[in-house]
mmCIF file with all atom_site columns, C-alpha atoms in Angstrom:
data_model
loop_
_atom_site.group_PDB
_atom_site.id
_atom_site.type_symbol
_atom_site.label_atom_id
_atom_site.label_alt_id
_atom_site.label_comp_id
_atom_site.label_asym_id
_atom_site.label_entity_id
_atom_site.label_seq_id
_atom_site.pdbx_PDB_ins_code
_atom_site.Cartn_x
_atom_site.Cartn_y
_atom_site.Cartn_z
_atom_site.occupancy
_atom_site.B_iso_or_equiv
_atom_site.pdbx_formal_charge
_atom_site.auth_seq_id
_atom_site.auth_comp_id
_atom_site.auth_asym_id
_atom_site.auth_atom_id
_atom_site.pdbx_PDB_model_num
ATOM 1   C CA . MET A 1 1   ? -114.916 42.420  2.652   1.00 50.00 ? 330 MET A CA 1
ATOM 2   C CA . GLN A 1 2   ? -115.751 38.775  2.119   1.00 54.00 ? 331 GLN A CA 1
ATOM 3   C CA . ARG A 1 3   ? -112.985 36.548  3.822   1.00 54.00 ? 332 ARG A CA 1
ATOM 4   C CA . THR A 1 4   ? -111.899 33.258  2.768   1.00 55.00 ? 333 THR A CA 1
ATOM 5   C CA . GLY A 1 5   ? -109.779 30.579  4.308   1.00 55.00 ? 334 GLY A CA 1
ATOM 6   C CA . ASN A 1 6   ? -107.054 31.451  2.162   1.00 57.00 ? 335 ASN A CA 1
ATOM 7   C CA . LEU A 1 7   ? -104.094 33.707  2.875   1.00 52.00 ? 336 LEU A CA 1
ATOM 8   C CA . CYS A 1 8   ? -103.574 34.583  -0.828  1.00 54.00 ? 337 CYS A CA 1
ATOM 9   C CA . SER A 1 9   ? -107.210 35.615  -1.177  1.00 56.00 ? 338 SER A CA 1
ATOM 10  C CA . ASN A 1 10  ? -107.272 37.933  1.864   1.00 55.00 ? 339 ASN A CA 1
ATOM 11  C CA . ALA A 1 11  ? -104.637 40.188  0.596   1.00 52.00 ? 340 ALA A CA 1
ATOM 12  C CA . ASN A 1 12  ? -105.917 43.662  1.670   1.00 61.00 ? 341 ASN A CA 1
ATOM 13  C CA . ASN A 1 13  ? -102.543 45.740  1.853   1.00 69.00 ? 342 ASN A CA 1
ATOM 14  C CA . ILE A 1 14  ? -99.413  45.721  -0.037  1.00 75.00 ? 343 ILE A CA 1
ATOM 15  C CA . PHE A 1 15  ? -97.368  43.774  2.608   1.00 77.00 ? 344 PHE A CA 1
ATOM 16  C CA . ILE A 1 16  ? -99.857  41.036  2.912   1.00 77.00 ? 345 ILE A CA 1
ATOM 17  C CA . TYR A 1 17  ? -100.217 41.046  -1.152  1.00 79.00 ? 346 TYR A CA 1
ATOM 18  C CA . ARG A 1 18  ? -96.446  40.661  -1.533  1.00 84.00 ? 347 ARG A CA 1
ATOM 19  C CA . LEU A 1 19  ? -96.332  37.950  1.060   1.00 84.00 ? 348 LEU A CA 1
ATOM 20  C CA . SER A 1 20  ? -99.029  36.079  -0.503  1.00 83.00 ? 349 SER A CA 1
ATOM 21  C CA . GLN A 1 21  ? -97.335  36.320  -3.942  1.00 88.00 ? 350 GLN A CA 1
ATOM 22  C CA . CYS A 1 22  ? -94.262  34.856  -2.372  1.00 92.00 ? 351 CYS A CA 1
ATOM 23  C CA . VAL A 1 23  ? -96.067  32.123  -0.882  1.00 92.00 ? 352 VAL A CA 1
ATOM 24  C CA . LYS A 1 24  ? -97.668  31.296  -4.266  1.00 92.00 ? 353 LYS A CA 1
ATOM 25  C CA . ILE A 1 25  ? -94.253  31.406  -5.888  1.00 95.00 ? 354 ILE A CA 1
ATOM 26  C CA . ALA A 1 26  ? -92.779  29.075  -3.244  1.00 95.00 ? 355 ALA A CA 1
ATOM 27  C CA . ILE A 1 27  ? -95.501  26.547  -3.573  1.00 92.00 ? 356 ILE A CA 1
ATOM 28  C CA . ALA A 1 28  ? -95.314  26.597  -7.281  1.00 90.00 ? 357 ALA A CA 1
ATOM 29  C CA . VAL A 1 29  ? -91.515  25.972  -7.331  1.00 93.00 ? 358 VAL A CA 1
ATOM 30  C CA . GLY A 1 30  ? -92.007  23.242  -4.548  1.00 91.00 ? 359 GLY A CA 1
ATOM 31  C CA . MET A 1 31  ? -94.649  21.493  -6.759  1.00 85.00 ? 360 MET A CA 1
ATOM 32  C CA . LEU A 1 32  ? -92.623  21.793  -9.900  1.00 82.00 ? 361 LEU A CA 1
ATOM 33  C CA . LEU A 1 33  ? -89.500  20.326  -8.093  1.00 86.00 ? 362 LEU A CA 1
ATOM 34  C CA . THR A 1 34  ? -91.422  17.558  -6.149  1.00 86.00 ? 363 THR A CA 1
ATOM 35  C CA . TYR A 1 35  ? -94.455  16.492  -8.188  1.00 80.00 ? 364 TYR A CA 1
ATOM 36  C CA . PRO A 1 36  ? -92.539  14.049  -10.295 1.00 75.00 ? 365 PRO A CA 1
ATOM 37  C CA . ILE A 1 37  ? -91.101  12.349  -7.495  1.00 82.00 ? 366 ILE A CA 1
ATOM 38  C CA . MET A 1 38  ? -94.493  10.965  -6.370  1.00 81.00 ? 367 MET A CA 1
ATOM 39  C CA . PHE A 1 39  ? -94.568  9.401   -9.901  1.00 80.00 ? 368 PHE A CA 1
ATOM 40  C CA . TYR A 1 40  ? -91.468  6.979   -9.011  1.00 84.00 ? 369 TYR A CA 1
ATOM 41  C CA . VAL A 1 41  ? -93.861  3.847   -8.243  1.00 85.00 ? 370 VAL A CA 1
ATOM 42  C CA . PRO A 1 42  ? -96.415  4.373   -11.173 1.00 86.00 ? 371 PRO A CA 1
ATOM 43  C CA . ASN A 1 43  ? -93.576  5.099   -13.295 1.00 87.00 ? 372 ASN A CA 1
ATOM 44  C CA . ALA A 1 44  ? -91.875  1.929   -12.579 1.00 88.00 ? 373 ALA A CA 1
ATOM 45  C CA . VAL A 1 45  ? -95.200  0.084   -13.327 1.00 91.00 ? 374 VAL A CA 1
ATOM 46  C CA . VAL A 1 46  ? -95.919  2.028   -16.556 1.00 90.00 ? 375 VAL A CA 1
ATOM 47  C CA . TRP A 1 47  ? -92.177  1.731   -17.665 1.00 89.00 ? 376 TRP A CA 1
ATOM 48  C CA . THR A 1 48  ? -92.114  -1.976  -17.437 1.00 90.00 ? 377 THR A CA 1
ATOM 49  C CA . ALA A 1 49  ? -95.337  -2.250  -19.533 1.00 91.00 ? 378 ALA A CA 1
ATOM 50  C CA . VAL A 1 50  ? -93.962  0.284   -22.057 1.00 91.00 ? 379 VAL A CA 1
ATOM 51  C CA . VAL A 1 51  ? -90.583  -1.703  -22.483 1.00 91.00 ? 380 VAL A CA 1
ATOM 52  C CA . LYS A 1 52  ? -92.521  -4.969  -22.971 1.00 92.00 ? 381 LYS A CA 1
ATOM 53  C CA . ARG A 1 53  ? -94.676  -3.273  -25.548 1.00 91.00 ? 382 ARG A CA 1
ATOM 54  C CA . TRP A 1 54  ? -92.424  -1.071  -27.532 1.00 89.00 ? 383 TRP A CA 1
ATOM 55  C CA . GLY A 1 55  ? -88.905  -1.975  -26.127 1.00 78.00 ? 384 GLY A CA 1
ATOM 56  C CA . PRO A 1 56  ? -86.112  -2.315  -26.152 1.00 88.00 ? 385 PRO A CA 1
ATOM 57  C CA . PHE A 1 57  ? -84.992  1.401   -26.641 1.00 87.00 ? 386 PHE A CA 1
ATOM 58  C CA . GLU A 1 58  ? -81.618  2.711   -27.866 1.00 90.00 ? 387 GLU A CA 1
ATOM 59  C CA . ARG A 1 59  ? -81.864  5.402   -25.374 1.00 91.00 ? 388 ARG A CA 1
ATOM 60  C CA . PRO A 1 60  ? -83.961  3.925   -22.527 1.00 89.00 ? 389 PRO A CA 1
ATOM 61  C CA . ILE A 1 61  ? -83.242  6.974   -19.837 1.00 90.00 ? 390 ILE A CA 1
ATOM 62  C CA . LEU A 1 62  ? -84.660  9.573   -22.536 1.00 92.00 ? 391 LEU A CA 1
ATOM 63  C CA . TYR A 1 63  ? -87.666  7.478   -22.972 1.00 90.00 ? 392 TYR A CA 1
ATOM 64  C CA . GLU A 1 64  ? -88.282  6.839   -19.179 1.00 89.00 ? 393 GLU A CA 1
ATOM 65  C CA . TYR A 1 65  ? -88.158  10.659  -18.521 1.00 88.00 ? 394 TYR A CA 1
ATOM 66  C CA . LEU A 1 66  ? -90.729  11.168  -21.459 1.00 90.00 ? 395 LEU A CA 1
ATOM 67  C CA . VAL A 1 67  ? -92.997  8.564   -19.663 1.00 88.00 ? 396 VAL A CA 1
ATOM 68  C CA . ARG A 1 68  ? -92.488  10.232  -16.252 1.00 87.00 ? 397 ARG A CA 1
ATOM 69  C CA . ILE A 1 69  ? -93.167  13.737  -17.979 1.00 87.00 ? 398 ILE A CA 1
ATOM 70  C CA . LEU A 1 70  ? -96.309  12.258  -19.794 1.00 89.00 ? 399 LEU A CA 1
ATOM 71  C CA . LEU A 1 71  ? -97.639  10.998  -16.339 1.00 86.00 ? 400 LEU A CA 1
ATOM 72  C CA . SER A 1 72  ? -97.204  14.354  -14.804 1.00 84.00 ? 401 SER A CA 1
ATOM 73  C CA . LEU A 1 73  ? -99.008  16.062  -17.817 1.00 88.00 ? 402 LEU A CA 1
ATOM 74  C CA . VAL A 1 74  ? -101.950 13.871  -17.593 1.00 88.00 ? 403 VAL A CA 1
ATOM 75  C CA . THR A 1 75  ? -102.564 14.598  -14.137 1.00 85.00 ? 404 THR A CA 1
ATOM 76  C CA . PHE A 1 76  ? -102.259 18.353  -14.756 1.00 84.00 ? 405 PHE A CA 1
ATOM 77  C CA . VAL A 1 77  ? -104.555 18.214  -17.680 1.00 89.00 ? 406 VAL A CA 1
ATOM 78  C CA . MET A 1 78  ? -107.135 16.199  -15.643 1.00 86.00 ? 407 MET A CA 1
ATOM 79  C CA . ALA A 1 79  ? -106.997 18.940  -13.017 1.00 83.00 ? 408 ALA A CA 1
ATOM 80  C CA . GLU A 1 80  ? -107.755 21.508  -15.768 1.00 86.00 ? 409 GLU A CA 1
ATOM 81  C CA . VAL A 1 81  ? -110.334 19.682  -17.536 1.00 86.00 ? 410 VAL A CA 1
ATOM 82  C CA . ILE A 1 82  ? -112.406 18.332  -14.608 1.00 81.00 ? 411 ILE A CA 1
ATOM 83  C CA . PRO A 1 83  ? -115.001 20.805  -13.363 1.00 79.00 ? 412 PRO A CA 1
ATOM 84  C CA . ASN A 1 84  ? -115.143 20.985  -9.574  1.00 81.00 ? 413 ASN A CA 1
ATOM 85  C CA . LEU A 1 85  ? -112.103 18.818  -8.788  1.00 82.00 ? 414 LEU A CA 1
ATOM 86  C CA . SER A 1 86  ? -112.639 19.099  -5.185  1.00 83.00 ? 415 SER A CA 1
ATOM 87  C CA . VAL A 1 87  ? -115.689 17.035  -5.059  1.00 85.00 ? 416 VAL A CA 1
ATOM 88  C CA . PHE A 1 88  ? -113.934 14.244  -6.838  1.00 85.00 ? 417 PHE A CA 1
ATOM 89  C CA . ILE A 1 89  ? -110.957 14.475  -4.494  1.00 86.00 ? 418 ILE A CA 1
ATOM 90  C CA . SER A 1 90  ? -113.437 14.291  -1.560  1.00 87.00 ? 419 SER A CA 1
ATOM 91  C CA . LEU A 1 91  ? -114.705 10.782  -3.117  1.00 88.00 ? 420 LEU A CA 1
ATOM 92  C CA . VAL A 1 92  ? -111.225 9.576   -3.643  1.00 88.00 ? 421 VAL A CA 1
ATOM 93  C CA . GLY A 1 93  ? -110.648 10.490  0.052   1.00 87.00 ? 422 GLY A CA 1
ATOM 94  C CA . ALA A 1 94  ? -113.615 8.741   1.403   1.00 87.00 ? 423 ALA A CA 1
ATOM 95  C CA . VAL A 1 95  ? -112.655 5.435   -0.410  1.00 88.00 ? 424 VAL A CA 1
ATOM 96  C CA . SER A 1 96  ? -108.795 5.427   0.006   1.00 89.00 ? 425 SER A CA 1
ATOM 97  C CA . SER A 1 97  ? -108.651 7.246   3.553   1.00 86.00 ? 426 SER A CA 1
ATOM 98  C CA . THR A 1 98  ? -111.272 4.621   4.931   1.00 87.00 ? 427 THR A CA 1
ATOM 99  C CA . ALA A 1 99  ? -109.131 1.851   3.320   1.00 88.00 ? 428 ALA A CA 1
ATOM 100 C CA . LEU A 1 100 ? -105.699 2.911   4.477   1.00 88.00 ? 429 LEU A CA 1
ATOM 101 C CA . ALA A 1 101 ? -106.958 4.001   7.991   1.00 89.00 ? 430 ALA A CA 1
ATOM 102 C CA . LEU A 1 102 ? -109.839 1.498   8.895   1.00 90.00 ? 431 LEU A CA 1
ATOM 103 C CA . VAL A 1 103 ? -109.790 -1.507  6.759   1.00 91.00 ? 432 VAL A CA 1
ATOM 104 C CA . PHE A 1 104 ? -106.044 -2.489  6.035   1.00 93.00 ? 433 PHE A CA 1
ATOM 105 C CA . PRO A 1 105 ? -104.839 -2.494  9.848   1.00 92.00 ? 434 PRO A CA 1
ATOM 106 C CA . PRO A 1 106 ? -107.333 -4.740  11.112  1.00 92.00 ? 435 PRO A CA 1
ATOM 107 C CA . LEU A 1 107 ? -107.208 -7.181  8.064   1.00 92.00 ? 436 LEU A CA 1
ATOM 108 C CA . CYS A 1 108 ? -103.521 -7.352  8.428   1.00 91.00 ? 437 CYS A CA 1
ATOM 109 C CA . ASP A 1 109 ? -103.997 -8.139  12.246  1.00 88.00 ? 438 ASP A CA 1
ATOM 110 C CA . LEU A 1 110 ? -106.452 -10.705 11.552  1.00 86.00 ? 439 LEU A CA 1
ATOM 111 C CA . ALA A 1 111 ? -104.272 -12.431 8.729   1.00 86.00 ? 440 ALA A CA 1
ATOM 112 C CA . VAL A 1 112 ? -101.289 -12.399 10.999  1.00 84.00 ? 441 VAL A CA 1
ATOM 113 C CA . ARG A 1 113 ? -103.029 -13.878 13.907  1.00 78.00 ? 442 ARG A CA 1
ATOM 114 C CA . TRP A 1 114 ? -105.319 -16.059 11.850  1.00 74.00 ? 443 TRP A CA 1
ATOM 115 C CA . SER A 1 115 ? -103.411 -19.256 12.651  1.00 71.00 ? 444 SER A CA 1
ATOM 116 C CA . ASP A 1 116 ? -104.324 -18.932 16.311  1.00 63.00 ? 445 ASP A CA 1
ATOM 117 C CA . GLN A 1 117 ? -107.982 -19.710 16.122  1.00 67.00 ? 446 GLN A CA 1
ATOM 118 C CA . ASP A 1 118 ? -108.696 -18.443 19.567  1.00 67.00 ? 447 ASP A CA 1
ATOM 119 C CA . PHE A 1 119 ? -106.079 -15.676 19.615  1.00 64.00 ? 448 PHE A CA 1
ATOM 120 C CA . GLY A 1 120 ? -105.062 -16.871 23.093  1.00 71.00 ? 449 GLY A CA 1
ATOM 121 C CA . PRO A 1 121 ? -104.877 -13.872 25.612  1.00 76.00 ? 450 PRO A CA 1
ATOM 122 C CA . PHE A 1 122 ? -105.388 -11.485 22.782  1.00 75.00 ? 451 PHE A CA 1
ATOM 123 C CA . ALA A 1 123 ? -109.005 -12.710 21.748  1.00 79.00 ? 452 ALA A CA 1
ATOM 124 C CA . TRP A 1 124 ? -110.302 -9.056  22.709  1.00 84.00 ? 453 TRP A CA 1
ATOM 125 C CA . ARG A 1 125 ? -108.134 -7.954  19.583  1.00 85.00 ? 454 ARG A CA 1
ATOM 126 C CA . LYS A 1 126 ? -110.379 -10.139 17.258  1.00 85.00 ? 455 LYS A CA 1
ATOM 127 C CA . ILE A 1 127 ? -113.271 -8.225  18.600  1.00 88.00 ? 456 ILE A CA 1
ATOM 128 C CA . VAL A 1 128 ? -111.675 -4.959  18.158  1.00 91.00 ? 457 VAL A CA 1
ATOM 129 C CA . ASP A 1 129 ? -110.635 -5.789  14.528  1.00 91.00 ? 458 ASP A CA 1
ATOM 130 C CA . TYR A 1 130 ? -114.170 -6.723  13.689  1.00 92.00 ? 459 TYR A CA 1
ATOM 131 C CA . ILE A 1 131 ? -115.678 -3.576  15.407  1.00 94.00 ? 460 ILE A CA 1
ATOM 132 C CA . THR A 1 132 ? -113.168 -1.562  13.252  1.00 94.00 ? 461 THR A CA 1
ATOM 133 C CA . LEU A 1 133 ? -114.212 -3.255  10.104  1.00 94.00 ? 462 LEU A CA 1
ATOM 134 C CA . VAL A 1 134 ? -117.745 -2.462  10.802  1.00 95.00 ? 463 VAL A CA 1
ATOM 135 C CA . VAL A 1 135 ? -117.083 1.221   11.575  1.00 94.00 ? 464 VAL A CA 1
ATOM 136 C CA . ALA A 1 136 ? -114.977 1.174   8.120   1.00 93.00 ? 465 ALA A CA 1
ATOM 137 C CA . ALA A 1 137 ? -117.861 -0.210  6.343   1.00 93.00 ? 466 ALA A CA 1
ATOM 138 C CA . PHE A 1 138 ? -120.073 2.463   7.758   1.00 94.00 ? 467 PHE A CA 1
ATOM 139 C CA . GLY A 1 139 ? -117.579 5.362   7.235   1.00 91.00 ? 468 GLY A CA 1
ATOM 140 C CA . PHE A 1 140 ? -116.986 4.009   3.702   1.00 91.00 ? 469 PHE A CA 1
ATOM 141 C CA . CYS A 1 141 ? -120.614 3.865   2.669   1.00 93.00 ? 470 CYS A CA 1
ATOM 142 C CA . THR A 1 142 ? -121.691 7.168   4.221   1.00 93.00 ? 471 THR A CA 1
ATOM 143 C CA . GLY A 1 143 ? -118.496 8.954   2.908   1.00 91.00 ? 472 GLY A CA 1
ATOM 144 C CA . THR A 1 144 ? -119.124 7.585   -0.644  1.00 92.00 ? 473 THR A CA 1
ATOM 145 C CA . TYR A 1 145 ? -122.751 8.288   -0.758  1.00 94.00 ? 474 TYR A CA 1
ATOM 146 C CA . TYR A 1 146 ? -122.243 11.871  0.411   1.00 92.00 ? 475 TYR A CA 1
ATOM 147 C CA . SER A 1 147 ? -119.445 12.376  -2.089  1.00 90.00 ? 476 SER A CA 1
ATOM 148 C CA . MET A 1 148 ? -121.658 11.175  -4.813  1.00 92.00 ? 477 MET A CA 1
ATOM 149 C CA . VAL A 1 149 ? -124.432 13.395  -3.763  1.00 92.00 ? 478 VAL A CA 1
ATOM 150 C CA . GLU A 1 150 ? -122.152 16.335  -3.817  1.00 90.00 ? 479 GLU A CA 1
ATOM 151 C CA . ILE A 1 151 ? -120.857 15.285  -7.320  1.00 88.00 ? 480 ILE A CA 1
ATOM 152 C CA . VAL A 1 152 ? -124.382 15.015  -8.676  1.00 90.00 ? 481 VAL A CA 1
ATOM 153 C CA . SER A 1 153 ? -125.276 18.352  -7.337  1.00 90.00 ? 482 SER A CA 1
ATOM 154 C CA . SER A 1 154 ? -122.339 20.086  -8.538  1.00 86.00 ? 483 SER A CA 1
ATOM 155 C CA . LEU A 1 155 ? -122.732 18.569  -12.203 1.00 83.00 ? 484 LEU A CA 1
ATOM 156 C CA . ARG A 1 156 ? -126.395 19.862  -12.010 1.00 86.00 ? 485 ARG A CA 1
ATOM 157 C CA . SER A 1 157 ? -125.504 23.441  -11.473 1.00 80.00 ? 486 SER A CA 1
#
């Protein structure tokens, strides 16, 4: 029997099968209840643009909910329409994870301490920041390259 890294796919007896169904239901309910919460900030940005373009509205709360639902539906449709979504997720991860973990912290540190040209007793931090930026550039380039290779090979097959 072929094993995968997924509890729900490895259901070989009735107990495991029922447990896996409960896990699937719990994940679905959790996503249903929490997914639109992630769109609070994008909704605020989009809602401001919608009000500037088509507003003011008689029932703004109703239209704001409609915009929130539309944003959620767009992501669900994209997940269904895009073939091999996992390779695109790896590309987004290569770009955004590198930026969040390796680019922004040293840039913020350099920006805060930039007025001190010699950094005083913390001159070693400038060296560490620049080394981190070089590692980030290397990680960004290699991660993006291999993600793009994977995308091209998955689209060819």
